[in-house]
Amino acid sequence: MVSAFRRRVLAAVALGVALPSLVLAALGVMLTLRIERSLLNDAVRYNSYLAQLVGESFENELQAHLQQEIQGAESTARAGLPVEDVRRALADAGPEFLGSHFVPFEDIGDYATWPIQGSVVFYAEGAGRHRAHEFYGLLLRDARGDLLGVGGWYVDRVAFLRDHFEHVLQDRLPANPRMYGGIELTRRTSIELLGPGNERVARVREPGDQRTARTEAMVGPFEGFSVKVAVTPDAPPAWTGRFLAFELVFIVGMAGVIVAAVWFGYRYTIRQLELAQMKAGFIGNVTHELKTPIAMVRLAVETLQMRRVQSPEDSAKFLGIIERETSRLTRLVESILDFARLEAGQATFRFEKVEVEPLVREAVETLKPRLDQLGFAVRVDVAPGLPRVRADAQAVSHCLLNLLDNAIKYSKDRREIAVSASPRDGGVALAVADRGIGIAPADRKRIFEKFVRIENGLVHDVRGAGLGLSLVDQIIRAHRGRVEVSSTPGEGSTFTLVLPSAEGVLAEAEAARDRSQHAGGAHGGAAAG
Ligand code: ADP
């Protein structure tokens, strides 16, 4: 395994890459948030300013109307005609002015005054007969310039605001010297006039972003009314929100990708280091595995050559050693070659319809002398009527031998092995069960990786290169089957090879061929047509 120090160095390097990118992403997000906030603040300030100007423009509009309408009454007053003539001159008025009214100077104590552009506008709530309307008027002076009284009308404020809304926005507001280039921006603003109960009196355009909405109360003659200004949906502050959301998703996504890339890079490097270490371990292991039988063979041959062996039983024993060790050598070399071929993708299988029973019995028979010698009790159980499997008989037999070899190697005192063949998923399951040391749950996946040998009590006593199960797995996959393992540590393990039936695979292949022929036929037809 990779040392803790190396892991720490690698983790530090990975963090060194991931952290700066996360910090950069966070900076990007912060910058965007600041820009958005400043844009919103500007919009809010502008909207508030615009709302105030709209209110003021209405005051000016009202004053202009009053002045225009009152001209007749004023000239009558200046001409020194009696008050009745002044009243008569007031009677002529615009649609929003209701009844004409004249209040002598002595009676105007309850009136409020509101100066607009140097003129004084009088207004009083509920005065006179028209309790529902407010009275508005201007000062009237006589020929000598003395204050005669107040002349004006009861005004329907809602009607006045509604009637003059467009005009105030289109003419009066742009003519305001403080409006700079503001009218350009009003195209991207929604302006609403709200009544005393917040009901809408008039409006232009649909409001977009409510965060930019600002409501300013109108004062003076229009007290109780208010102007609400917000940006329209197509205004920059409205779409910054959407843009920000998009940008946030993008930045978070990018940060995620970077962190994932660093994580996978880290994992990949650790894996490569582990593989390199396992390969080094494997070479050491294999060297040892090769040297031991060679040494034993040499020793036996030398003993025989020197004729130190007297009895024919002894010479048979040494010949037995030579035979056992050379076959062990052959198995090892074959395993390595098979593995190399599979890794290089050069392994070829000769698939045939194979009877399962003879395959199982032959495999057990091959290892019988060794099993007997080591005192193993072997039970073989083949269910009747099993379907034939589509397999390379030699490769599957190799797998079974590998499993049996492991069952022998990793059994301690309870030397019992059960080999069985039974139907499964329409195919056949070949199982080799032992009552050996078992495999911890955490290792059950790893044991199928190449070069992996588990650090258990037996690994140093038992020979192996860590290739067997990796080979089995690759071979069975090539057969479109799978390898299953179940195990209880200390109780034993069962390895099962699940192989599809020959008929099933053939039917599948035929169906696929039919489909491709069909597709080819249809294609040909279309071309001919
Ligand atoms: P090898 O036997 O050469 O070490 P394998 O690939 O055949 O390599 O097996 C990998 C590891 O799986 C073994 O080192 C062993 O720890 C474990 N193993 C395999 N078969 C068994 C078994 N029947 N019982 C317990 N452990 C097993």
mmCIF file of C-alpha atoms in Angstrom, residues 161-364:
data_model
loop_
_atom_site.group_PDB
_atom_site.id
_atom_site.type_symbol
_atom_site.label_atom_id
_atom_site.label_comp_id
_atom_site.label_asym_id
_atom_site.label_seq_id
_atom_site.Cartn_x
_atom_site.Cartn_y
_atom_site.Cartn_z
ATOM 1 C CA LEU A 161 -54.015 62.826 -11.844
ATOM 2 C CA ARG A 162 -55.409 60.338 -14.328
ATOM 3 C CA ASP A 163 -56.108 62.930 -17.002
ATOM 4 C CA HIS A 164 -52.704 64.547 -16.790
ATOM 5 C CA PHE A 165 -50.560 61.454 -16.169
ATOM 6 C CA GLU A 166 -49.391 60.957 -19.777
ATOM 7 C CA HIS A 167 -48.817 64.653 -20.268
ATOM 8 C CA VAL A 168 -46.806 64.987 -17.046
ATOM 9 C CA LEU A 169 -44.564 62.041 -18.050
ATOM 10 C CA GLN A 170 -44.147 62.999 -21.680
ATOM 11 C CA ASP A 171 -43.901 66.798 -21.593
ATOM 12 C CA ARG A 172 -43.571 68.254 -18.162
ATOM 13 C CA LEU A 173 -41.052 65.784 -16.732
ATOM 14 C CA PRO A 174 -38.571 65.924 -19.664
ATOM 15 C CA ALA A 175 -38.799 69.733 -19.585
ATOM 16 C CA ASN A 176 -37.610 69.675 -15.978
ATOM 17 C CA PRO A 177 -34.057 71.072 -15.949
ATOM 18 C CA ARG A 178 -33.060 68.566 -13.222
ATOM 19 C CA MET A 179 -34.102 65.585 -15.346
ATOM 20 C CA TYR A 180 -30.793 65.451 -17.288
ATOM 21 C CA GLY A 181 -31.034 62.586 -19.736
ATOM 22 C CA GLY A 182 -33.533 60.914 -17.432
ATOM 23 C CA ILE A 183 -36.313 60.569 -19.962
ATOM 24 C CA GLU A 184 -34.140 58.097 -21.839
ATOM 25 C CA LEU A 185 -34.134 55.929 -18.737
ATOM 26 C CA THR A 186 -37.842 56.261 -18.151
ATOM 27 C CA ARG A 187 -38.294 53.910 -21.083
ATOM 28 C CA ARG A 188 -36.898 51.232 -18.843
ATOM 29 C CA THR A 189 -38.893 52.285 -15.807
ATOM 30 C CA SER A 190 -42.415 51.489 -14.807
ATOM 31 C CA ILE A 191 -44.207 54.414 -13.141
ATOM 32 C CA GLU A 192 -47.399 53.950 -11.111
ATOM 33 C CA LEU A 193 -49.624 56.466 -9.370
ATOM 34 C CA LEU A 194 -51.194 55.072 -6.198
ATOM 35 C CA GLY A 195 -54.200 56.499 -4.388
ATOM 36 C CA PRO A 196 -54.616 56.928 -0.606
ATOM 37 C CA GLY A 197 -55.660 53.255 -0.228
ATOM 38 C CA ASN A 198 -52.735 52.133 -2.418
ATOM 39 C CA GLU A 199 -55.124 51.538 -5.293
ATOM 40 C CA ARG A 200 -53.617 52.152 -8.722
ATOM 41 C CA VAL A 201 -54.736 55.408 -10.335
ATOM 42 C CA ALA A 202 -52.601 55.218 -13.469
ATOM 43 C CA ARG A 203 -49.433 53.551 -14.712
ATOM 44 C CA VAL A 204 -47.025 53.138 -17.600
ATOM 45 C CA ARG A 205 -45.363 49.790 -18.310
ATOM 46 C CA GLU A 206 -45.250 46.598 -16.315
ATOM 47 C CA PRO A 207 -42.876 46.652 -13.317
ATOM 48 C CA GLY A 208 -39.971 44.203 -13.539
ATOM 49 C CA ASP A 209 -37.698 43.789 -10.545
ATOM 50 C CA GLN A 210 -39.507 44.559 -7.270
ATOM 51 C CA ARG A 211 -36.157 44.973 -5.515
ATOM 52 C CA THR A 212 -35.695 48.234 -7.425
ATOM 53 C CA ALA A 213 -39.217 49.534 -6.695
ATOM 54 C CA ARG A 214 -39.340 52.816 -4.746
ATOM 55 C CA THR A 215 -42.478 54.590 -3.573
ATOM 56 C CA GLU A 216 -42.420 58.301 -2.770
ATOM 57 C CA ALA A 217 -45.358 60.036 -1.098
ATOM 58 C CA MET A 218 -46.709 63.110 -2.914
ATOM 59 C CA VAL A 219 -47.027 66.212 -0.816
ATOM 60 C CA GLY A 220 -48.957 69.489 -0.886
ATOM 61 C CA PRO A 221 -52.120 69.405 -2.968
ATOM 62 C CA PHE A 222 -51.738 65.664 -3.616
ATOM 63 C CA GLU A 223 -51.048 64.526 -0.072
ATOM 64 C CA GLY A 224 -52.091 60.900 0.442
ATOM 65 C CA PHE A 225 -51.146 59.893 -3.128
ATOM 66 C CA SER A 226 -47.834 58.315 -3.994
ATOM 67 C CA VAL A 227 -45.655 57.534 -6.996
ATOM 68 C CA LYS A 228 -44.048 54.109 -7.357
ATOM 69 C CA VAL A 229 -41.138 53.590 -9.752
ATOM 70 C CA ALA A 230 -39.525 50.250 -10.594
ATOM 71 C CA VAL A 231 -37.411 49.007 -13.504
ATOM 72 C CA THR A 232 -39.068 47.148 -16.407
ATOM 73 C CA PRO A 233 -38.291 43.427 -17.034
ATOM 74 C CA ASP A 234 -35.869 44.344 -19.860
ATOM 75 C CA ALA A 235 -33.891 46.861 -17.789
ATOM 76 C CA PRO A 236 -30.286 45.920 -16.869
ATOM 77 C CA PRO A 237 -30.925 45.710 -13.103
ATOM 78 C CA ALA A 238 -33.789 43.255 -13.741
ATOM 79 C CA TRP A 239 -31.720 40.900 -15.847
ATOM 80 C CA THR A 240 -28.628 41.136 -13.634
ATOM 81 C CA GLY A 241 -30.545 38.901 -11.235
ATOM 82 C CA ARG A 242 -31.037 36.277 -13.929
ATOM 83 C CA PHE A 243 -27.499 36.735 -15.196
ATOM 84 C CA LEU A 244 -26.159 36.403 -11.657
ATOM 85 C CA ALA A 245 -28.079 33.159 -11.145
ATOM 86 C CA PHE A 246 -26.654 31.822 -14.423
ATOM 87 C CA GLU A 247 -23.155 32.957 -13.511
ATOM 88 C CA LEU A 248 -23.422 31.445 -10.045
ATOM 89 C CA VAL A 249 -24.519 28.107 -11.481
ATOM 90 C CA PHE A 250 -21.634 28.283 -13.969
ATOM 91 C CA ILE A 251 -19.025 29.179 -11.346
ATOM 92 C CA VAL A 252 -20.284 26.581 -8.880
ATOM 93 C CA GLY A 253 -20.350 24.016 -11.723
ATOM 94 C CA MET A 254 -16.788 24.907 -12.723
ATOM 95 C CA ALA A 255 -15.614 24.710 -9.111
ATOM 96 C CA GLY A 256 -17.361 21.326 -8.865
ATOM 97 C CA VAL A 257 -15.636 20.111 -12.040
ATOM 98 C CA ILE A 258 -12.241 21.273 -10.767
ATOM 99 C CA VAL A 259 -12.716 19.640 -7.374
ATOM 100 C CA ALA A 260 -13.942 16.430 -9.035
ATOM 101 C CA ALA A 261 -10.973 16.485 -11.456
ATOM 102 C CA VAL A 262 -8.551 16.975 -8.555
ATOM 103 C CA TRP A 263 -10.264 14.205 -6.601
ATOM 104 C CA PHE A 264 -10.147 11.746 -9.495
ATOM 105 C CA GLY A 265 -6.570 12.782 -10.293
ATOM 106 C CA TYR A 266 -5.636 12.131 -6.694
ATOM 107 C CA ARG A 267 -7.388 8.760 -6.704
ATOM 108 C CA TYR A 268 -5.830 7.834 -10.052
ATOM 109 C CA THR A 269 -2.326 8.709 -8.861
ATOM 110 C CA ILE A 270 -2.773 6.730 -5.640
ATOM 111 C CA ARG A 271 -4.059 3.790 -7.703
ATOM 112 C CA GLN A 272 -1.082 3.993 -10.068
ATOM 113 C CA LEU A 273 1.318 4.115 -7.140
ATOM 114 C CA GLU A 274 -0.417 1.124 -5.572
ATOM 115 C CA LEU A 275 -0.292 -0.742 -8.880
ATOM 116 C CA ALA A 276 3.413 0.042 -9.274
ATOM 117 C CA GLN A 277 4.016 -1.257 -5.757
ATOM 118 C CA MET A 278 1.899 -4.332 -6.404
ATOM 119 C CA LYS A 279 3.811 -5.015 -9.602
ATOM 120 C CA ALA A 280 7.094 -4.775 -7.726
ATOM 121 C CA GLY A 281 5.662 -7.144 -5.089
ATOM 122 C CA PHE A 282 4.420 -9.436 -7.855
ATOM 123 C CA ILE A 283 7.845 -9.686 -9.475
ATOM 124 C CA GLY A 284 9.435 -10.500 -6.126
ATOM 125 C CA ASN A 285 6.720 -13.053 -5.502
ATOM 126 C CA VAL A 286 7.006 -14.674 -8.918
ATOM 127 C CA THR A 287 10.788 -14.807 -8.683
ATOM 128 C CA HIS A 288 10.396 -16.632 -5.395
ATOM 129 C CA GLU A 289 7.717 -18.879 -6.912
ATOM 130 C CA LEU A 290 10.040 -19.748 -9.811
ATOM 131 C CA LYS A 291 13.137 -20.224 -7.748
ATOM 132 C CA THR A 292 11.634 -22.578 -5.157
ATOM 133 C CA PRO A 293 10.522 -25.378 -7.553
ATOM 134 C CA ILE A 294 13.693 -25.001 -9.626
ATOM 135 C CA ALA A 295 15.777 -25.408 -6.465
ATOM 136 C CA MET A 296 13.746 -28.420 -5.430
ATOM 137 C CA VAL A 297 14.017 -30.037 -8.860
ATOM 138 C CA ARG A 298 17.736 -29.428 -8.920
ATOM 139 C CA LEU A 299 18.150 -30.946 -5.478
ATOM 140 C CA ALA A 300 16.168 -34.027 -6.473
ATOM 141 C CA VAL A 301 18.067 -34.410 -9.761
ATOM 142 C CA GLU A 302 21.431 -34.043 -8.019
ATOM 143 C CA THR A 303 20.437 -36.595 -5.381
ATOM 144 C CA LEU A 304 19.435 -39.048 -8.087
ATOM 145 C CA GLN A 305 22.568 -38.335 -10.151
ATOM 146 C CA MET A 306 24.840 -38.993 -7.223
ATOM 147 C CA ARG A 307 23.052 -42.290 -6.666
ATOM 148 C CA ARG A 308 22.583 -41.496 -3.001
ATOM 149 C CA VAL A 309 19.180 -43.054 -3.172
ATOM 150 C CA GLN A 310 19.184 -46.740 -2.415
ATOM 151 C CA SER A 311 15.658 -48.046 -2.509
ATOM 152 C CA PRO A 312 13.287 -47.829 -5.480
ATOM 153 C CA GLU A 313 10.715 -46.203 -3.098
ATOM 154 C CA ASP A 314 13.126 -43.349 -2.400
ATOM 155 C CA SER A 315 13.863 -42.783 -6.058
ATOM 156 C CA ALA A 316 10.103 -42.805 -6.731
ATOM 157 C CA LYS A 317 9.744 -40.135 -4.042
ATOM 158 C CA PHE A 318 12.338 -37.873 -5.696
ATOM 159 C CA LEU A 319 10.842 -38.436 -9.123
ATOM 160 C CA GLY A 320 7.483 -37.503 -7.562
ATOM 161 C CA ILE A 321 9.028 -34.248 -6.279
ATOM 162 C CA ILE A 322 10.376 -33.484 -9.754
ATOM 163 C CA GLU A 323 6.997 -34.175 -11.326
ATOM 164 C CA ARG A 324 5.079 -32.079 -8.756
ATOM 165 C CA GLU A 325 7.437 -29.108 -8.919
ATOM 166 C CA THR A 326 7.686 -29.059 -12.711
ATOM 167 C CA SER A 327 3.912 -29.173 -13.011
ATOM 168 C CA ARG A 328 3.702 -26.349 -10.471
ATOM 169 C CA LEU A 329 6.210 -24.419 -12.605
ATOM 170 C CA THR A 330 4.207 -25.140 -15.724
ATOM 171 C CA ARG A 331 1.012 -23.914 -14.040
ATOM 172 C CA LEU A 332 2.675 -20.715 -12.926
ATOM 173 C CA VAL A 333 4.206 -19.982 -16.317
ATOM 174 C CA GLU A 334 0.878 -20.774 -17.995
ATOM 175 C CA SER A 335 -0.916 -18.446 -15.618
ATOM 176 C CA ILE A 336 1.509 -15.632 -16.370
ATOM 177 C CA LEU A 337 1.228 -16.195 -20.118
ATOM 178 C CA ASP A 338 -2.579 -16.388 -19.945
ATOM 179 C CA PHE A 339 -2.640 -13.229 -17.917
ATOM 180 C CA ALA A 340 -0.335 -11.417 -20.366
ATOM 181 C CA ARG A 341 -2.522 -12.537 -23.297
ATOM 182 C CA LEU A 342 -5.722 -11.409 -21.574
ATOM 183 C CA GLU A 343 -4.194 -8.065 -20.596
ATOM 184 C CA ALA A 344 -3.030 -7.495 -24.167
ATOM 185 C CA GLY A 345 -6.493 -8.452 -25.448
ATOM 186 C CA GLN A 346 -4.933 -11.291 -27.451
ATOM 187 C CA ALA A 347 -6.630 -14.180 -25.710
ATOM 188 C CA THR A 348 -8.830 -16.191 -28.044
ATOM 189 C CA PHE A 349 -11.484 -18.603 -26.887
ATOM 190 C CA ARG A 350 -12.932 -21.493 -28.825
ATOM 191 C CA PHE A 351 -16.563 -21.486 -27.785
ATOM 192 C CA GLU A 352 -18.491 -24.737 -28.113
ATOM 193 C CA LYS A 353 -21.528 -26.320 -26.585
ATOM 194 C CA VAL A 354 -20.043 -27.932 -23.507
ATOM 195 C CA GLU A 355 -21.530 -30.583 -21.197
ATOM 196 C CA VAL A 356 -21.017 -29.429 -17.637
ATOM 197 C CA GLU A 357 -20.761 -32.726 -15.746
ATOM 198 C CA PRO A 358 -17.601 -34.139 -17.383
ATOM 199 C CA LEU A 359 -15.963 -30.718 -17.104
ATOM 200 C CA VAL A 360 -16.502 -30.636 -13.338
ATOM 201 C CA ARG A 361 -15.529 -34.261 -12.739
ATOM 202 C CA GLU A 362 -12.340 -33.966 -14.830
ATOM 203 C CA ALA A 363 -11.219 -30.876 -12.934
ATOM 204 C CA VAL A 364 -11.680 -32.648 -9.581
#
